[in-house]
């Protein structure tokens, strides 16, 4: 007797996620360090004051932790985007490098500049949109 039924699409998604755990954890080292440094920079007195006022842990997370690490979230977003665009397994980077190694310097340089401008536009757009949701302590 079959108790649970999962569609093959859901099972395939779970299988792919399980297969990619190593790759994700291997590529997330810098982001984890940035988050850890951000969490350590939050003053414990903020949590003590919140506890004295009767805040639950859930409220402390949403009102203290998340706003205080939001600049680190933005840094991690930008770092991850740039990292994903500059990996060697990226087809555009591979084409540019093959042209460069093939002594086709003009096409390699032109392709690299166009690729750089696309990445710069994307990063600037995301930075402009995401920075509206970032809490800056010294902003007036």
PDB file of C-alpha atoms in Angstrom:
ATOM      1  CA  UNK A   1       0.000   0.000   0.000  1.00  0.00           C
ATOM      2  CA  UNK A   2       1.408   3.337  -1.064  1.00  0.00           C
ATOM      3  CA  UNK A   3       0.956   5.999   1.582  1.00  0.00           C
ATOM      4  CA  UNK A   4       2.584   8.993  -0.113  1.00  0.00           C
ATOM      5  CA  UNK A   5       2.575   9.921  -3.754  1.00  0.00           C
ATOM      6  CA  UNK A   6       5.049  12.423  -5.109  1.00  0.00           C
ATOM      7  CA  UNK A   7       5.075  13.471  -8.710  1.00  0.00           C
ATOM      8  CA  UNK A   8       8.223  12.621 -10.674  1.00  0.00           C
ATOM      9  CA  UNK A   9       8.916  16.350 -11.159  1.00  0.00           C
ATOM     10  CA  UNK A  10       9.080  16.944  -7.396  1.00  0.00           C
ATOM     11  CA  UNK A  11      11.258  13.874  -6.875  1.00  0.00           C
ATOM     12  CA  UNK A  12      13.577  15.021  -9.666  1.00  0.00           C
ATOM     13  CA  UNK A  13      13.816  18.499  -8.097  1.00  0.00           C
ATOM     14  CA  UNK A  14      14.690  17.008  -4.699  1.00  0.00           C
ATOM     15  CA  UNK A  15      17.254  14.708  -6.324  1.00  0.00           C
ATOM     16  CA  UNK A  16      18.933  17.612  -8.154  1.00  0.00           C
ATOM     17  CA  UNK A  17      18.998  19.694  -4.967  1.00  0.00           C
ATOM     18  CA  UNK A  18      20.618  16.838  -3.058  1.00  0.00           C
ATOM     19  CA  UNK A  19      23.202  16.373  -5.799  1.00  0.00           C
ATOM     20  CA  UNK A  20      24.076  20.082  -5.750  1.00  0.00           C
ATOM     21  CA  UNK A  21      24.555  20.392  -1.976  1.00  0.00           C
ATOM     22  CA  UNK A  22      28.319  19.974  -2.272  1.00  0.00           C
ATOM     23  CA  UNK A  23      28.568  22.521  -5.079  1.00  0.00           C
ATOM     24  CA  UNK A  24      26.440  25.051  -3.197  1.00  0.00           C
ATOM     25  CA  UNK A  25      28.369  24.628   0.051  1.00  0.00           C
ATOM     26  CA  UNK A  26      31.676  24.778  -1.831  1.00  0.00           C
ATOM     27  CA  UNK A  27      30.718  28.091  -3.455  1.00  0.00           C
ATOM     28  CA  UNK A  28      29.212  29.681  -0.331  1.00  0.00           C
ATOM     29  CA  UNK A  29      32.332  29.986   1.831  1.00  0.00           C
ATOM     30  CA  UNK A  30      32.904  33.711   1.401  1.00  0.00           C
ATOM     31  CA  UNK A  31      29.214  34.489   1.866  1.00  0.00           C
ATOM     32  CA  UNK A  32      29.124  32.475   5.092  1.00  0.00           C
ATOM     33  CA  UNK A  33      32.144  34.359   6.442  1.00  0.00           C
ATOM     34  CA  UNK A  34      30.546  37.697   5.578  1.00  0.00           C
ATOM     35  CA  UNK A  35      27.335  36.710   7.373  1.00  0.00           C
ATOM     36  CA  UNK A  36      29.262  35.480  10.416  1.00  0.00           C
ATOM     37  CA  UNK A  37      31.216  38.718  10.663  1.00  0.00           C
ATOM     38  CA  UNK A  38      27.975  40.660  10.310  1.00  0.00           C
ATOM     39  CA  UNK A  39      26.314  38.660  13.063  1.00  0.00           C
ATOM     40  CA  UNK A  40      29.294  39.165  15.369  1.00  0.00           C
ATOM     41  CA  UNK A  41      29.218  42.911  14.801  1.00  0.00           C
ATOM     42  CA  UNK A  42      25.726  43.259  16.284  1.00  0.00           C
ATOM     43  CA  UNK A  43      25.964  44.628  19.800  1.00  0.00           C
ATOM     44  CA  UNK A  44      24.608  42.257  22.470  1.00  0.00           C
ATOM     45  CA  UNK A  45      23.193  45.280  24.284  1.00  0.00           C
ATOM     46  CA  UNK A  46      20.560  45.568  21.540  1.00  0.00           C
ATOM     47  CA  UNK A  47      19.312  42.084  22.338  1.00  0.00           C
ATOM     48  CA  UNK A  48      19.455  42.741  26.076  1.00  0.00           C
ATOM     49  CA  UNK A  49      17.388  45.903  25.691  1.00  0.00           C
ATOM     50  CA  UNK A  50      14.891  44.068  23.503  1.00  0.00           C
ATOM     51  CA  UNK A  51      14.597  41.273  26.070  1.00  0.00           C
ATOM     52  CA  UNK A  52      14.013  43.827  28.830  1.00  0.00           C
ATOM     53  CA  UNK A  53      11.216  45.337  26.754  1.00  0.00           C
ATOM     54  CA  UNK A  54       9.613  41.911  26.333  1.00  0.00           C
ATOM     55  CA  UNK A  55      10.578  41.095  22.745  1.00  0.00           C
ATOM     56  CA  UNK A  56      10.401  37.483  21.680  1.00  0.00           C
ATOM     57  CA  UNK A  57      13.286  35.865  19.790  1.00  0.00           C
ATOM     58  CA  UNK A  58      11.208  36.090  16.615  1.00  0.00           C
ATOM     59  CA  UNK A  59      10.691  39.829  17.070  1.00  0.00           C
ATOM     60  CA  UNK A  60      14.376  40.302  17.857  1.00  0.00           C
ATOM     61  CA  UNK A  61      15.281  38.576  14.623  1.00  0.00           C
ATOM     62  CA  UNK A  62      12.982  40.742  12.499  1.00  0.00           C
ATOM     63  CA  UNK A  63      13.638  44.038  14.304  1.00  0.00           C
ATOM     64  CA  UNK A  64      17.348  43.721  15.188  1.00  0.00           C
ATOM     65  CA  UNK A  65      19.185  40.904  13.421  1.00  0.00           C
ATOM     66  CA  UNK A  66      17.788  41.241   9.911  1.00  0.00           C
ATOM     67  CA  UNK A  67      18.112  45.042   9.658  1.00  0.00           C
ATOM     68  CA  UNK A  68      21.637  44.955  11.108  1.00  0.00           C
ATOM     69  CA  UNK A  69      22.886  42.340   8.635  1.00  0.00           C
ATOM     70  CA  UNK A  70      21.054  43.804   5.640  1.00  0.00           C
ATOM     71  CA  UNK A  71      24.243  45.545   4.404  1.00  0.00           C
ATOM     72  CA  UNK A  72      25.952  42.144   4.468  1.00  0.00           C
ATOM     73  CA  UNK A  73      23.074  40.647   2.516  1.00  0.00           C
ATOM     74  CA  UNK A  74      23.599  43.298  -0.157  1.00  0.00           C
ATOM     75  CA  UNK A  75      27.346  42.618  -0.256  1.00  0.00           C
ATOM     76  CA  UNK A  76      26.666  38.898  -0.591  1.00  0.00           C
ATOM     77  CA  UNK A  77      24.204  39.468  -3.425  1.00  0.00           C
ATOM     78  CA  UNK A  78      26.721  41.566  -5.357  1.00  0.00           C
ATOM     79  CA  UNK A  79      29.580  39.145  -4.636  1.00  0.00           C
ATOM     80  CA  UNK A  80      27.527  36.148  -5.749  1.00  0.00           C
ATOM     81  CA  UNK A  81      26.461  37.838  -8.991  1.00  0.00           C
ATOM     82  CA  UNK A  82      30.010  38.846  -9.888  1.00  0.00           C
ATOM     83  CA  UNK A  83      31.343  35.424  -8.896  1.00  0.00           C
ATOM     84  CA  UNK A  84      28.777  33.612 -11.030  1.00  0.00           C
ATOM     85  CA  UNK A  85      29.535  35.793 -14.050  1.00  0.00           C
ATOM     86  CA  UNK A  86      33.297  35.294 -13.807  1.00  0.00           C
ATOM     87  CA  UNK A  87      33.540  31.538 -13.247  1.00  0.00           C
ATOM     88  CA  UNK A  88      35.345  29.504 -15.846  1.00  0.00           C
ATOM     89  CA  UNK A  89      32.338  27.253 -16.467  1.00  0.00           C
ATOM     90  CA  UNK A  90      30.504  30.345 -17.733  1.00  0.00           C
ATOM     91  CA  UNK A  91      30.266  30.044 -21.528  1.00  0.00           C
ATOM     92  CA  UNK A  92      30.973  33.719 -22.216  1.00  0.00           C
ATOM     93  CA  UNK A  93      34.116  33.658 -20.077  1.00  0.00           C
ATOM     94  CA  UNK A  94      35.224  30.479 -21.797  1.00  0.00           C
ATOM     95  CA  UNK A  95      34.750  32.023 -25.259  1.00  0.00           C
ATOM     96  CA  UNK A  96      36.677  35.162 -24.269  1.00  0.00           C
ATOM     97  CA  UNK A  97      39.509  33.087 -22.839  1.00  0.00           C
ATOM     98  CA  UNK A  98      39.662  30.846 -25.918  1.00  0.00           C
ATOM     99  CA  UNK A  99      39.863  33.920 -28.158  1.00  0.00           C
ATOM    100  CA  UNK A 100      42.586  35.340 -25.955  1.00  0.00           C
ATOM    101  CA  UNK A 101      44.612  32.127 -26.034  1.00  0.00           C
ATOM    102  CA  UNK A 102      44.089  31.947 -29.791  1.00  0.00           C
ATOM    103  CA  UNK A 103      45.768  35.351 -30.167  1.00  0.00           C
ATOM    104  CA  UNK A 104      42.514  36.982 -31.309  1.00  0.00           C
ATOM    105  CA  UNK A 105      43.109  39.891 -28.965  1.00  0.00           C
ATOM    106  CA  UNK A 106      40.750  42.356 -30.628  1.00  0.00           C
ATOM    107  CA  UNK A 107      37.671  40.154 -30.404  1.00  0.00           C
ATOM    108  CA  UNK A 108      38.624  39.005 -26.904  1.00  0.00           C
ATOM    109  CA  UNK A 109      38.997  42.596 -25.702  1.00  0.00           C
ATOM    110  CA  UNK A 110      35.764  43.722 -27.359  1.00  0.00           C
ATOM    111  CA  UNK A 111      33.861  40.769 -25.939  1.00  0.00           C
ATOM    112  CA  UNK A 112      35.329  41.330 -22.489  1.00  0.00           C
ATOM    113  CA  UNK A 113      34.344  45.019 -22.524  1.00  0.00           C
ATOM    114  CA  UNK A 114      30.793  44.290 -23.654  1.00  0.00           C
ATOM    115  CA  UNK A 115      30.498  41.546 -21.047  1.00  0.00           C
ATOM    116  CA  UNK A 116      31.881  43.906 -18.386  1.00  0.00           C
ATOM    117  CA  UNK A 117      29.371  46.614 -19.298  1.00  0.00           C
ATOM    118  CA  UNK A 118      26.474  44.142 -19.123  1.00  0.00           C
ATOM    119  CA  UNK A 119      27.620  42.937 -15.698  1.00  0.00           C
ATOM    120  CA  UNK A 120      28.185  46.517 -14.490  1.00  0.00           C
ATOM    121  CA  UNK A 121      24.685  47.524 -15.605  1.00  0.00           C
ATOM    122  CA  UNK A 122      23.139  44.503 -13.894  1.00  0.00           C
ATOM    123  CA  UNK A 123      25.087  45.035 -10.670  1.00  0.00           C
ATOM    124  CA  UNK A 124      24.297  48.762 -10.625  1.00  0.00           C
ATOM    125  CA  UNK A 125      20.598  48.080 -11.173  1.00  0.00           C
ATOM    126  CA  UNK A 126      20.448  45.471  -8.438  1.00  0.00           C
ATOM    127  CA  UNK A 127      22.489  47.687  -6.123  1.00  0.00           C
ATOM    128  CA  UNK A 128      20.116  50.596  -6.711  1.00  0.00           C
ATOM    129  CA  UNK A 129      17.002  48.529  -6.076  1.00  0.00           C
ATOM    130  CA  UNK A 130      18.311  46.487  -3.147  1.00  0.00           C
ATOM    131  CA  UNK A 131      19.940  49.425  -1.346  1.00  0.00           C
ATOM    132  CA  UNK A 132      16.495  50.877  -0.706  1.00  0.00           C
ATOM    133  CA  UNK A 133      15.831  47.959   1.647  1.00  0.00           C
ATOM    134  CA  UNK A 134      19.167  48.142   3.472  1.00  0.00           C
ATOM    135  CA  UNK A 135      19.372  49.603   6.955  1.00  0.00           C
ATOM    136  CA  UNK A 136      22.331  51.952   7.364  1.00  0.00           C
ATOM    137  CA  UNK A 137      23.042  52.857  10.972  1.00  0.00           C
ATOM    138  CA  UNK A 138      24.507  56.299  10.301  1.00  0.00           C
ATOM    139  CA  UNK A 139      22.051  57.378   7.611  1.00  0.00           C
ATOM    140  CA  UNK A 140      20.233  60.573   8.475  1.00  0.00           C
TER     141      UNK A 140
END
